[in-house]
Amino acid sequence: MPRKYYAIRRPILIELEFLSTMGSKIFLLPFLRRTRKQLIGFLVLNVLIICTTTQLFLTLCLTGFKDWFELINIAPNLGVCAISSIKYAKIHVHRDVYNQIFCHFRDDLWDVVSINSKSHQKVLKKYRFICMVVNRFLFYYSLPLIIVVNSFPFLVMTYENKVVGKDLQYLYPFNGWYPFDKVKWYWCAYLWESCMTALVVCVYVFSNIMHATYIIFICMELRILGLNIEKIISTEDVKNLQNGQRSKEIHERVLHQLKFIIARHHFLAKISSSLDNVLGDAMLLNYSLGAVFICLTAFTFTVVDNFYQSVRYFSFSVSLLVESFNQCIVGQILSDHSEELTESIYSADWPNASPETKKILLIFIMRAQKPFQLTANGYLTMNLNTFSAICSTSYQFFNLLRTVYP
């Protein structure tokens, strides 16, 4: 039995260990009781991200408002850095919440899992596979992204100068402002921008991986709770109740299990609300600027003549679109799973339950009809309808610019 229990837990623990290993590289894990060196490392990285955000803001103020293309070139980078800075700081500030969720899925999740239930094992395998696919995609997507973003400017610059024979035009990963001659100190500026690009991408991707893992595991536990409710009164229990055998014992057991399920559902609602509060600022910023930036970068990609700039703006547009979709689809999945619990409650064999259990089930089904949600600071819900609105707004702005632009 212990070996089977360990075999069921191991895949989930592997995903949590993957999360822990990644978080430790940027000094966010362990969430609590970090060493002095880890805290210093966190402060250093936090200062570096803030410095990069400030640098891009100064670049925008000094040069961006004078040139349309510079504005579009700088603004998306500034937005990504600002969101990364917000997420990095908020994860640290709310580390108690993140640690509570991490420990819950490591230790307490298994209180609702039946080792011998094939349906539970199937759910665990399904959601662990989804989590693994999402996390590995984000992880392995970030590595070539960092390499391409950091090497592409130099490769294009070298190709145009050495092969095509054009005059040397210095290119940088994000072309920030410096209080010195960045042409004279080209390699210092290039190294700084390459390192900061890698840091911002790592923080951004880790945040997405961690939140995706937590949301997927919340959905997994909601599904298991649904299965438990559907089978809370078994076929054998129904036969015994109809025959008048062990009625009191069965009703007491069912009531106890139901109260436990409700308590666990309340906990999941609580941690979902906590994640919503933490992510609200970043989601609001992403929604507020997403439609505009997607439109501007896509439009600029269609009108600019420079190959390097075309690829750059196209990449910006696609990345912004993917990030908006990621936030909206995660919110949609969470809402759908929480609402599906209503069907599970209704599917339970409640006609054979005691009057007290029926009343509690009625109250529970009313509570379950209120879905878990991720919102942009409460202003709007992040779901596929919101993503559709972002795409629609971007497309309308795009057509407007195409009409106005000579």
mmCIF file of C-alpha atoms in Angstrom:
data_model
loop_
_atom_site.group_PDB
_atom_site.id
_atom_site.type_symbol
_atom_site.label_atom_id
_atom_site.label_comp_id
_atom_site.label_asym_id
_atom_site.label_seq_id
_atom_site.Cartn_x
_atom_site.Cartn_y
_atom_site.Cartn_z
ATOM 1 C CA MET A 1 0.000 0.000 0.000
ATOM 2 C CA PRO A 2 2.705 2.592 0.844
ATOM 3 C CA ARG A 3 4.481 1.780 -2.429
ATOM 4 C CA LYS A 4 1.278 2.296 -4.428
ATOM 5 C CA TYR A 5 0.556 5.490 -2.510
ATOM 6 C CA TYR A 6 4.044 6.789 -3.310
ATOM 7 C CA ALA A 7 3.662 5.842 -6.985
ATOM 8 C CA ILE A 8 0.447 7.884 -7.220
ATOM 9 C CA ARG A 9 1.950 10.918 -5.487
ATOM 10 C CA ARG A 10 5.297 10.902 -7.256
ATOM 11 C CA PRO A 11 4.253 12.502 -10.605
ATOM 12 C CA ILE A 12 2.631 15.445 -8.804
ATOM 13 C CA LEU A 13 5.622 15.829 -6.505
ATOM 14 C CA ILE A 14 7.935 15.861 -9.542
ATOM 15 C CA GLU A 15 6.077 18.882 -10.946
ATOM 16 C CA LEU A 16 6.300 20.655 -7.602
ATOM 17 C CA GLU A 17 10.003 19.831 -7.416
ATOM 18 C CA PHE A 18 10.464 21.244 -10.926
ATOM 19 C CA LEU A 19 8.743 24.415 -9.756
ATOM 20 C CA SER A 20 10.889 24.557 -6.620
ATOM 21 C CA THR A 21 14.125 24.099 -8.578
ATOM 22 C CA MET A 22 13.266 26.874 -11.036
ATOM 23 C CA GLY A 23 12.187 29.233 -8.259
ATOM 24 C CA SER A 24 15.389 28.700 -6.317
ATOM 25 C CA LYS A 25 17.435 29.884 -9.325
ATOM 26 C CA ILE A 26 15.874 33.345 -9.081
ATOM 27 C CA PHE A 27 15.818 33.343 -5.260
ATOM 28 C CA LEU A 28 12.034 33.060 -4.816
ATOM 29 C CA LEU A 29 11.996 29.568 -3.323
ATOM 30 C CA PRO A 30 11.879 28.423 -0.656
ATOM 31 C CA PHE A 31 9.122 30.939 0.033
ATOM 32 C CA LEU A 32 9.876 30.987 3.753
ATOM 33 C CA ARG A 33 13.052 30.748 5.810
ATOM 34 C CA ARG A 34 15.410 31.778 3.033
ATOM 35 C CA THR A 35 19.057 32.155 3.896
ATOM 36 C CA ARG A 36 20.816 35.502 4.059
ATOM 37 C CA LYS A 37 22.487 34.849 0.695
ATOM 38 C CA GLN A 38 19.143 34.017 -0.905
ATOM 39 C CA LEU A 39 17.572 37.227 0.398
ATOM 40 C CA ILE A 40 20.524 39.261 -0.867
ATOM 41 C CA GLY A 41 20.198 37.521 -4.240
ATOM 42 C CA PHE A 42 16.501 38.400 -4.360
ATOM 43 C CA LEU A 43 17.199 42.053 -3.541
ATOM 44 C CA VAL A 44 19.920 42.260 -6.203
ATOM 45 C CA LEU A 45 17.684 40.798 -8.910
ATOM 46 C CA ASN A 46 14.784 43.009 -7.838
ATOM 47 C CA VAL A 47 16.979 46.119 -8.065
ATOM 48 C CA LEU A 48 18.251 45.050 -11.501
ATOM 49 C CA ILE A 49 14.704 44.620 -12.845
ATOM 50 C CA ILE A 50 13.672 47.991 -11.404
ATOM 51 C CA CYS A 51 16.773 49.615 -12.940
ATOM 52 C CA THR A 52 15.932 48.122 -16.342
ATOM 53 C CA THR A 53 12.330 49.333 -16.067
ATOM 54 C CA THR A 54 13.543 52.807 -15.084
ATOM 55 C CA GLN A 55 16.047 52.828 -17.942
ATOM 56 C CA LEU A 56 13.326 52.020 -20.472
ATOM 57 C CA PHE A 57 11.025 54.640 -18.965
ATOM 58 C CA LEU A 58 13.747 57.276 -19.315
ATOM 59 C CA THR A 59 14.383 56.086 -22.868
ATOM 60 C CA LEU A 60 10.691 56.508 -23.628
ATOM 61 C CA CYS A 61 10.627 60.013 -22.141
ATOM 62 C CA LEU A 62 13.812 61.174 -23.861
ATOM 63 C CA THR A 63 13.428 59.628 -27.314
ATOM 64 C CA GLY A 64 10.206 57.656 -27.597
ATOM 65 C CA PHE A 65 7.766 60.547 -27.811
ATOM 66 C CA LYS A 66 9.752 62.138 -30.632
ATOM 67 C CA ASP A 67 9.616 59.164 -32.990
ATOM 68 C CA TRP A 68 6.654 56.871 -33.734
ATOM 69 C CA PHE A 69 8.829 53.816 -34.320
ATOM 70 C CA GLU A 70 10.888 54.402 -31.197
ATOM 71 C CA LEU A 71 7.696 54.666 -29.165
ATOM 72 C CA ILE A 72 6.453 51.318 -30.476
ATOM 73 C CA ASN A 73 9.918 49.818 -30.040
ATOM 74 C CA ILE A 74 10.281 50.862 -26.400
ATOM 75 C CA ALA A 75 6.745 50.713 -24.983
ATOM 76 C CA PRO A 76 6.198 46.901 -25.201
ATOM 77 C CA ASN A 77 9.592 46.250 -23.605
ATOM 78 C CA LEU A 78 8.742 48.704 -20.848
ATOM 79 C CA GLY A 79 5.404 46.967 -20.289
ATOM 80 C CA VAL A 80 7.013 43.524 -20.015
ATOM 81 C CA CYS A 81 9.642 44.806 -17.570
ATOM 82 C CA ALA A 82 6.997 46.555 -15.468
ATOM 83 C CA ILE A 83 4.841 43.412 -15.298
ATOM 84 C CA SER A 84 7.888 41.279 -14.427
ATOM 85 C CA SER A 85 8.842 43.712 -11.671
ATOM 86 C CA ILE A 86 5.294 43.667 -10.266
ATOM 87 C CA LYS A 87 5.085 39.866 -10.326
ATOM 88 C CA TYR A 88 8.544 39.380 -8.811
ATOM 89 C CA ALA A 89 7.831 41.761 -5.944
ATOM 90 C CA LYS A 90 4.309 40.465 -5.315
ATOM 91 C CA ILE A 91 5.390 36.837 -5.141
ATOM 92 C CA HIS A 92 7.865 37.842 -2.442
ATOM 93 C CA VAL A 93 5.392 40.031 -0.542
ATOM 94 C CA HIS A 94 2.705 37.324 -0.635
ATOM 95 C CA ARG A 95 5.116 34.450 -0.035
ATOM 96 C CA ASP A 96 2.973 33.126 2.838
ATOM 97 C CA VAL A 97 0.083 32.568 0.421
ATOM 98 C CA TYR A 98 2.283 30.900 -2.189
ATOM 99 C CA ASN A 99 3.888 28.690 0.431
ATOM 100 C CA GLN A 100 0.476 27.675 1.783
ATOM 101 C CA ILE A 101 -0.675 26.649 -1.699
ATOM 102 C CA PHE A 102 2.579 24.804 -2.407
ATOM 103 C CA CYS A 103 2.399 22.854 0.870
ATOM 104 C CA HIS A 104 -1.273 22.082 0.313
ATOM 105 C CA PHE A 105 -0.678 20.339 -3.008
ATOM 106 C CA ARG A 106 2.383 18.587 -1.645
ATOM 107 C CA ASP A 107 0.825 17.306 1.585
ATOM 108 C CA ASP A 108 -2.911 17.962 2.029
ATOM 109 C CA LEU A 109 -4.238 17.194 -1.452
ATOM 110 C CA TRP A 110 -4.053 13.488 -0.775
ATOM 111 C CA ASP A 111 -6.719 13.609 1.926
ATOM 112 C CA VAL A 112 -9.365 13.691 -0.833
ATOM 113 C CA VAL A 113 -7.664 11.125 -3.086
ATOM 114 C CA SER A 114 -8.615 7.464 -2.866
ATOM 115 C CA ILE A 115 -5.651 5.236 -3.679
ATOM 116 C CA ASN A 116 -7.813 2.419 -5.034
ATOM 117 C CA SER A 117 -10.059 4.650 -7.149
ATOM 118 C CA LYS A 118 -9.291 4.283 -10.850
ATOM 119 C CA SER A 119 -11.219 7.467 -11.620
ATOM 120 C CA HIS A 120 -9.025 9.416 -9.171
ATOM 121 C CA GLN A 121 -5.879 7.942 -10.692
ATOM 122 C CA LYS A 122 -7.118 8.880 -14.153
ATOM 123 C CA VAL A 123 -7.741 12.479 -13.059
ATOM 124 C CA LEU A 124 -4.286 12.720 -11.461
ATOM 125 C CA LYS A 125 -2.584 11.401 -14.604
ATOM 126 C CA LYS A 126 -4.581 13.685 -16.893
ATOM 127 C CA TYR A 127 -3.903 16.918 -15.025
ATOM 128 C CA ARG A 128 -0.308 16.045 -14.285
ATOM 129 C CA PHE A 129 0.211 15.513 -18.029
ATOM 130 C CA ILE A 130 -1.444 18.857 -18.822
ATOM 131 C CA CYS A 131 0.723 20.568 -16.215
ATOM 132 C CA MET A 132 3.880 18.943 -17.560
ATOM 133 C CA VAL A 133 3.101 19.909 -21.172
ATOM 134 C CA VAL A 134 2.333 23.532 -20.266
ATOM 135 C CA ASN A 135 5.354 23.928 -18.000
ATOM 136 C CA ARG A 136 7.829 22.277 -20.344
ATOM 137 C CA PHE A 137 6.529 24.313 -23.269
ATOM 138 C CA LEU A 138 6.954 27.575 -21.369
ATOM 139 C CA PHE A 139 10.387 26.525 -20.129
ATOM 140 C CA TYR A 140 11.793 25.320 -23.445
ATOM 141 C CA TYR A 141 10.136 28.197 -25.285
ATOM 142 C CA SER A 142 11.950 30.708 -23.074
ATOM 143 C CA LEU A 143 15.431 29.312 -23.786
ATOM 144 C CA PRO A 144 15.452 29.859 -27.576
ATOM 145 C CA LEU A 145 13.572 33.122 -27.017
ATOM 146 C CA ILE A 146 16.428 34.463 -24.881
ATOM 147 C CA ILE A 147 19.026 33.244 -27.378
ATOM 148 C CA VAL A 148 17.224 34.739 -30.377
ATOM 149 C CA VAL A 149 16.459 38.093 -28.745
ATOM 150 C CA ASN A 150 20.041 38.490 -27.539
ATOM 151 C CA SER A 151 21.855 37.245 -30.652
ATOM 152 C CA PHE A 152 19.578 38.429 -33.462
ATOM 153 C CA PRO A 153 20.594 42.136 -33.341
ATOM 154 C CA PHE A 154 24.296 41.280 -33.546
ATOM 155 C CA LEU A 155 23.776 38.724 -36.335
ATOM 156 C CA VAL A 156 21.713 41.149 -38.420
ATOM 157 C CA MET A 157 24.195 43.967 -37.792
ATOM 158 C CA THR A 158 27.127 41.766 -38.844
ATOM 159 C CA TYR A 159 25.314 40.399 -41.911
ATOM 160 C CA GLU A 160 24.284 43.817 -43.202
ATOM 161 C CA ASN A 161 27.755 45.247 -42.654
ATOM 162 C CA LYS A 162 29.972 42.351 -43.771
ATOM 163 C CA VAL A 163 27.818 40.634 -46.405
ATOM 164 C CA VAL A 164 25.461 43.273 -47.797
ATOM 165 C CA GLY A 165 28.032 46.052 -47.431
ATOM 166 C CA LYS A 166 25.839 48.586 -45.661
ATOM 167 C CA ASP A 167 27.223 51.156 -43.256
ATOM 168 C CA LEU A 168 27.668 49.820 -39.745
ATOM 169 C CA GLN A 169 24.517 50.452 -37.711
ATOM 170 C CA TYR A 170 24.776 49.383 -34.090
ATOM 171 C CA LEU A 171 21.856 47.264 -32.921
ATOM 172 C CA TYR A 172 20.943 46.278 -29.359
ATOM 173 C CA PRO A 173 18.507 43.823 -27.710
ATOM 174 C CA PHE A 174 16.233 46.640 -26.493
ATOM 175 C CA ASN A 175 18.208 49.802 -27.344
ATOM 176 C CA GLY A 176 17.943 51.642 -24.023
ATOM 177 C CA TRP A 177 19.197 55.082 -23.063
ATOM 178 C CA TYR A 178 22.599 55.437 -21.330
ATOM 179 C CA PRO A 179 24.286 58.389 -19.632
ATOM 180 C CA PHE A 180 27.386 57.693 -21.759
ATOM 181 C CA ASP A 181 28.262 57.060 -25.388
ATOM 182 C CA LYS A 182 26.792 53.604 -25.983
ATOM 183 C CA VAL A 183 28.541 53.303 -29.344
ATOM 184 C CA LYS A 184 31.939 53.724 -27.732
ATOM 185 C CA TRP A 185 30.969 51.289 -24.979
ATOM 186 C CA TYR A 186 29.000 49.063 -27.338
ATOM 187 C CA TRP A 187 29.895 45.691 -25.841
ATOM 188 C CA CYS A 188 29.219 46.862 -22.294
ATOM 189 C CA ALA A 189 25.774 48.106 -23.313
ATOM 190 C CA TYR A 190 25.092 44.959 -25.338
ATOM 191 C CA LEU A 191 26.133 42.690 -22.448
ATOM 192 C CA TRP A 192 23.966 44.633 -19.993
ATOM 193 C CA GLU A 193 20.912 44.459 -22.251
ATOM 194 C CA SER A 194 21.468 40.757 -22.952
ATOM 195 C CA CYS A 195 21.700 39.901 -19.251
ATOM 196 C CA MET A 196 18.683 42.021 -18.333
ATOM 197 C CA THR A 197 16.662 40.497 -21.173
ATOM 198 C CA ALA A 198 17.477 37.013 -19.897
ATOM 199 C CA LEU A 199 16.595 38.001 -16.319
ATOM 200 C CA VAL A 200 13.256 39.591 -17.229
ATOM 201 C CA VAL A 201 12.268 36.633 -19.421
ATOM 202 C CA CYS A 202 13.206 34.146 -16.671
ATOM 203 C CA VAL A 203 11.144 35.980 -14.043
ATOM 204 C CA TYR A 204 8.218 36.405 -16.427
ATOM 205 C CA VAL A 205 8.232 32.754 -17.508
ATOM 206 C CA PHE A 206 8.669 31.402 -13.972
ATOM 207 C CA SER A 207 5.720 33.462 -12.790
ATOM 208 C CA ASN A 208 3.586 32.059 -15.608
ATOM 209 C CA ILE A 209 4.728 28.500 -14.874
ATOM 210 C CA MET A 210 4.002 28.779 -11.163
ATOM 211 C CA HIS A 211 0.564 30.300 -11.609
ATOM 212 C CA ALA A 212 -0.327 27.810 -14.351
ATOM 213 C CA THR A 213 0.719 24.943 -12.064
ATOM 214 C CA TYR A 214 -1.358 26.238 -9.176
ATOM 215 C CA ILE A 215 -4.442 26.828 -11.349
ATOM 216 C CA ILE A 216 -4.172 23.388 -12.994
ATOM 217 C CA PHE A 217 -3.841 21.690 -9.603
ATOM 218 C CA ILE A 218 -6.822 23.651 -8.251
ATOM 219 C CA CYS A 219 -8.850 22.407 -11.227
ATOM 220 C CA MET A 220 -7.588 18.881 -10.589
ATOM 221 C CA GLU A 221 -8.709 18.951 -6.964
ATOM 222 C CA LEU A 222 -12.084 20.416 -7.944
ATOM 223 C CA ARG A 223 -12.573 17.497 -10.317
ATOM 224 C CA ILE A 224 -11.661 14.999 -7.583
ATOM 225 C CA LEU A 225 -14.087 16.695 -5.187
ATOM 226 C CA GLY A 226 -16.747 16.368 -7.880
ATOM 227 C CA LEU A 227 -16.100 12.631 -8.179
ATOM 228 C CA ASN A 228 -16.274 12.274 -4.404
ATOM 229 C CA ILE A 229 -19.637 14.044 -4.274
ATOM 230 C CA GLU A 230 -21.067 11.935 -7.095
ATOM 231 C CA LYS A 231 -20.195 8.781 -5.148
ATOM 232 C CA ILE A 232 -20.837 10.101 -1.657
ATOM 233 C CA ILE A 233 -23.818 7.737 -1.415
ATOM 234 C CA SER A 234 -22.838 4.447 -3.023
ATOM 235 C CA THR A 235 -25.137 1.851 -4.566
ATOM 236 C CA GLU A 236 -24.587 -0.364 -1.539
ATOM 237 C CA ASP A 237 -25.567 2.512 0.763
ATOM 238 C CA VAL A 238 -28.802 2.981 -1.193
ATOM 239 C CA LYS A 239 -29.670 -0.705 -0.809
ATOM 240 C CA ASN A 240 -28.986 -0.592 2.933
ATOM 241 C CA LEU A 241 -31.071 2.572 3.337
ATOM 242 C CA GLN A 242 -33.960 1.072 1.413
ATOM 243 C CA ASN A 243 -33.785 -2.040 3.593
ATOM 244 C CA GLY A 244 -33.517 0.049 6.751
ATOM 245 C CA GLN A 245 -30.059 -1.281 7.611
ATOM 246 C CA ARG A 246 -27.337 0.924 9.209
ATOM 247 C CA SER A 247 -29.284 4.058 8.251
ATOM 248 C CA LYS A 248 -27.961 6.206 11.088
ATOM 249 C CA GLU A 249 -24.356 5.165 10.455
ATOM 250 C CA ILE A 250 -24.623 5.867 6.718
ATOM 251 C CA HIS A 251 -26.250 9.284 7.177
ATOM 252 C CA GLU A 252 -23.615 10.323 9.728
ATOM 253 C CA ARG A 253 -20.789 9.190 7.449
ATOM 254 C CA VAL A 254 -22.276 10.967 4.422
ATOM 255 C CA LEU A 255 -22.776 14.161 6.424
ATOM 256 C CA HIS A 256 -19.196 14.033 7.713
ATOM 257 C CA GLN A 257 -17.782 13.506 4.205
ATOM 258 C CA LEU A 258 -19.944 16.287 2.800
ATOM 259 C CA LYS A 259 -18.752 18.766 5.418
ATOM 260 C CA PHE A 260 -15.154 17.817 4.643
ATOM 261 C CA ILE A 261 -15.715 18.355 0.900
ATOM 262 C CA ILE A 262 -17.349 21.733 1.553
ATOM 263 C CA ALA A 263 -14.440 22.771 3.779
ATOM 264 C CA ARG A 264 -11.965 21.797 1.051
ATOM 265 C CA HIS A 265 -14.003 23.668 -1.581
ATOM 266 C CA HIS A 266 -13.971 26.731 0.669
ATOM 267 C CA PHE A 267 -10.186 26.477 0.944
ATOM 268 C CA LEU A 268 -9.820 26.256 -2.854
ATOM 269 C CA ALA A 269 -12.086 29.293 -3.221
ATOM 270 C CA LYS A 270 -9.921 31.140 -0.709
ATOM 271 C CA ILE A 271 -6.604 30.426 -2.450
ATOM 272 C CA SER A 272 -8.145 31.231 -5.851
ATOM 273 C CA SER A 273 -9.245 34.586 -4.469
ATOM 274 C CA SER A 274 -5.747 35.143 -3.058
ATOM 275 C CA LEU A 275 -4.168 34.450 -6.453
ATOM 276 C CA ASP A 276 -6.673 36.817 -8.037
ATOM 277 C CA ASN A 277 -5.662 39.582 -5.618
ATOM 278 C CA VAL A 278 -1.963 39.009 -6.284
ATOM 279 C CA LEU A 279 -2.280 38.858 -10.083
ATOM 280 C CA GLY A 280 -4.827 41.667 -10.394
ATOM 281 C CA ASP A 281 -2.371 44.518 -11.034
ATOM 282 C CA ALA A 282 -0.390 42.643 -13.685
ATOM 283 C CA MET A 283 -3.568 41.465 -15.421
ATOM 284 C CA LEU A 284 -5.032 44.970 -15.418
ATOM 285 C CA LEU A 285 -1.840 46.386 -16.913
ATOM 286 C CA ASN A 286 -1.719 43.628 -19.506
ATOM 287 C CA TYR A 287 -5.366 44.148 -20.477
ATOM 288 C CA SER A 288 -5.121 47.949 -20.535
ATOM 289 C CA LEU A 289 -2.088 48.014 -22.802
ATOM 290 C CA GLY A 290 -2.473 44.677 -24.584
ATOM 291 C CA ALA A 291 -4.980 45.704 -27.245
ATOM 292 C CA VAL A 292 -3.122 48.940 -28.046
ATOM 293 C CA PHE A 293 0.327 47.327 -28.208
ATOM 294 C CA ILE A 294 -0.888 44.377 -30.293
ATOM 295 C CA CYS A 295 -2.449 46.801 -32.754
ATOM 296 C CA LEU A 296 0.544 49.160 -32.939
ATOM 297 C CA THR A 297 3.183 46.440 -33.308
ATOM 298 C CA ALA A 298 1.144 44.554 -35.926
ATOM 299 C CA PHE A 299 0.532 47.754 -37.891
ATOM 300 C CA THR A 300 4.165 48.849 -37.737
ATOM 301 C CA PHE A 301 5.242 45.400 -38.921
ATOM 302 C CA THR A 302 3.198 45.907 -42.102
ATOM 303 C CA VAL A 303 4.580 49.366 -42.963
ATOM 304 C CA VAL A 304 8.237 49.327 -41.914
ATOM 305 C CA ASP A 305 10.818 48.559 -44.623
ATOM 306 C CA ASN A 306 13.711 47.432 -42.424
ATOM 307 C CA PHE A 307 14.014 43.616 -42.108
ATOM 308 C CA TYR A 308 15.282 43.714 -38.530
ATOM 309 C CA GLN A 309 12.509 46.055 -37.419
ATOM 310 C CA SER A 310 9.875 43.971 -39.235
ATOM 311 C CA VAL A 311 10.899 40.788 -37.446
ATOM 312 C CA ARG A 312 11.118 42.639 -34.149
ATOM 313 C CA TYR A 313 7.628 44.151 -34.372
ATOM 314 C CA PHE A 314 6.105 40.890 -35.602
ATOM 315 C CA SER A 315 7.639 39.069 -32.628
ATOM 316 C CA PHE A 316 6.299 41.737 -30.266
ATOM 317 C CA SER A 317 2.803 41.379 -31.683
ATOM 318 C CA VAL A 318 2.734 37.574 -31.476
ATOM 319 C CA SER A 319 4.218 37.520 -27.962
ATOM 320 C CA LEU A 320 1.664 40.036 -26.678
ATOM 321 C CA LEU A 321 -1.160 38.059 -28.263
ATOM 322 C CA VAL A 322 0.063 34.784 -26.742
ATOM 323 C CA GLU A 323 0.421 36.352 -23.290
ATOM 324 C CA SER A 324 -3.095 37.780 -23.409
ATOM 325 C CA PHE A 325 -4.445 34.400 -24.500
ATOM 326 C CA ASN A 326 -2.519 32.633 -21.727
ATOM 327 C CA GLN A 327 -4.052 34.779 -18.987
ATOM 328 C CA CYS A 328 -7.560 34.536 -20.425
ATOM 329 C CA ILE A 329 -7.547 30.776 -21.056
ATOM 330 C CA VAL A 330 -6.275 30.072 -17.537
ATOM 331 C CA GLY A 331 -9.085 32.174 -16.086
ATOM 332 C CA GLN A 332 -11.633 30.444 -18.351
ATOM 333 C CA ILE A 333 -10.487 26.958 -17.315
ATOM 334 C CA LEU A 334 -10.655 27.849 -13.624
ATOM 335 C CA SER A 335 -14.200 29.211 -13.968
ATOM 336 C CA ASP A 336 -15.374 26.206 -15.983
ATOM 337 C CA HIS A 337 -14.047 23.680 -13.469
ATOM 338 C CA SER A 338 -15.590 25.473 -10.507
ATOM 339 C CA GLU A 339 -18.973 25.610 -12.254
ATOM 340 C CA GLU A 340 -18.805 21.915 -13.187
ATOM 341 C CA LEU A 341 -18.950 21.081 -9.494
ATOM 342 C CA THR A 342 -22.628 22.087 -9.598
ATOM 343 C CA GLU A 343 -23.366 19.227 -11.996
ATOM 344 C CA SER A 344 -21.501 16.792 -9.750
ATOM 345 C CA ILE A 345 -23.581 17.845 -6.741
ATOM 346 C CA TYR A 346 -26.790 17.394 -8.715
ATOM 347 C CA SER A 347 -25.586 13.984 -9.955
ATOM 348 C CA ALA A 348 -25.173 12.702 -6.401
ATOM 349 C CA ASP A 349 -27.833 10.298 -5.098
ATOM 350 C CA TRP A 350 -29.299 13.068 -2.939
ATOM 351 C CA PRO A 351 -32.912 11.723 -2.839
ATOM 352 C CA ASN A 352 -31.695 9.023 -0.438
ATOM 353 C CA ALA A 353 -29.837 11.485 1.807
ATOM 354 C CA SER A 354 -31.054 12.689 5.186
ATOM 355 C CA PRO A 355 -33.030 15.983 5.402
ATOM 356 C CA GLU A 356 -30.031 17.745 6.963
ATOM 357 C CA THR A 357 -27.733 16.544 4.176
ATOM 358 C CA LYS A 358 -30.245 17.690 1.547
ATOM 359 C CA LYS A 359 -30.328 21.186 3.034
ATOM 360 C CA ILE A 360 -26.535 21.386 3.077
ATOM 361 C CA LEU A 361 -26.365 20.117 -0.513
ATOM 362 C CA LEU A 362 -28.843 22.792 -1.582
ATOM 363 C CA ILE A 363 -26.753 25.531 0.045
ATOM 364 C CA PHE A 364 -23.583 24.036 -1.426
ATOM 365 C CA ILE A 365 -25.004 23.917 -4.950
ATOM 366 C CA MET A 366 -25.947 27.601 -4.660
ATOM 367 C CA ARG A 367 -22.389 28.430 -3.566
ATOM 368 C CA ALA A 368 -20.860 26.332 -6.346
ATOM 369 C CA GLN A 369 -22.838 28.294 -8.943
ATOM 370 C CA LYS A 370 -20.600 31.280 -8.177
ATOM 371 C CA PRO A 371 -17.475 30.449 -10.205
ATOM 372 C CA PHE A 372 -13.873 30.982 -9.190
ATOM 373 C CA GLN A 373 -12.506 33.864 -11.246
ATOM 374 C CA LEU A 374 -9.297 35.630 -12.149
ATOM 375 C CA THR A 375 -9.945 39.321 -12.691
ATOM 376 C CA ALA A 376 -8.087 42.482 -13.635
ATOM 377 C CA ASN A 377 -8.337 44.004 -10.156
ATOM 378 C CA GLY A 378 -12.064 43.295 -10.184
ATOM 379 C CA TYR A 379 -12.725 45.468 -13.242
ATOM 380 C CA LEU A 380 -13.281 42.584 -15.641
ATOM 381 C CA THR A 381 -13.063 38.800 -15.675
ATOM 382 C CA MET A 382 -10.188 37.140 -17.504
ATOM 383 C CA ASN A 383 -11.834 34.616 -19.817
ATOM 384 C CA LEU A 384 -12.199 33.892 -23.523
ATOM 385 C CA ASN A 385 -14.800 36.637 -23.885
ATOM 386 C CA THR A 386 -12.197 39.110 -22.648
ATOM 387 C CA PHE A 387 -9.624 37.704 -25.073
ATOM 388 C CA SER A 388 -12.155 38.067 -27.873
ATOM 389 C CA ALA A 389 -12.685 41.704 -26.843
ATOM 390 C CA ILE A 390 -8.914 42.330 -26.886
ATOM 391 C CA CYS A 391 -8.592 40.844 -30.379
ATOM 392 C CA SER A 392 -11.638 42.739 -31.634
ATOM 393 C CA THR A 393 -10.382 46.061 -30.268
ATOM 394 C CA SER A 394 -6.912 45.486 -31.710
ATOM 395 C CA TYR A 395 -8.345 44.647 -35.118
ATOM 396 C CA GLN A 396 -10.557 47.748 -35.134
ATOM 397 C CA PHE A 397 -7.598 49.983 -34.234
ATOM 398 C CA PHE A 398 -5.507 48.222 -36.869
ATOM 399 C CA ASN A 399 -8.080 48.909 -39.590
ATOM 400 C CA LEU A 400 -8.369 52.515 -38.442
ATOM 401 C CA LEU A 401 -4.613 53.017 -38.719
ATOM 402 C CA ARG A 402 -4.546 51.344 -42.131
ATOM 403 C CA THR A 403 -7.232 53.773 -43.284
ATOM 404 C CA VAL A 404 -5.600 56.892 -41.844
ATOM 405 C CA TYR A 405 -1.977 56.057 -42.670
ATOM 406 C CA PRO A 406 -1.075 57.428 -46.143
#
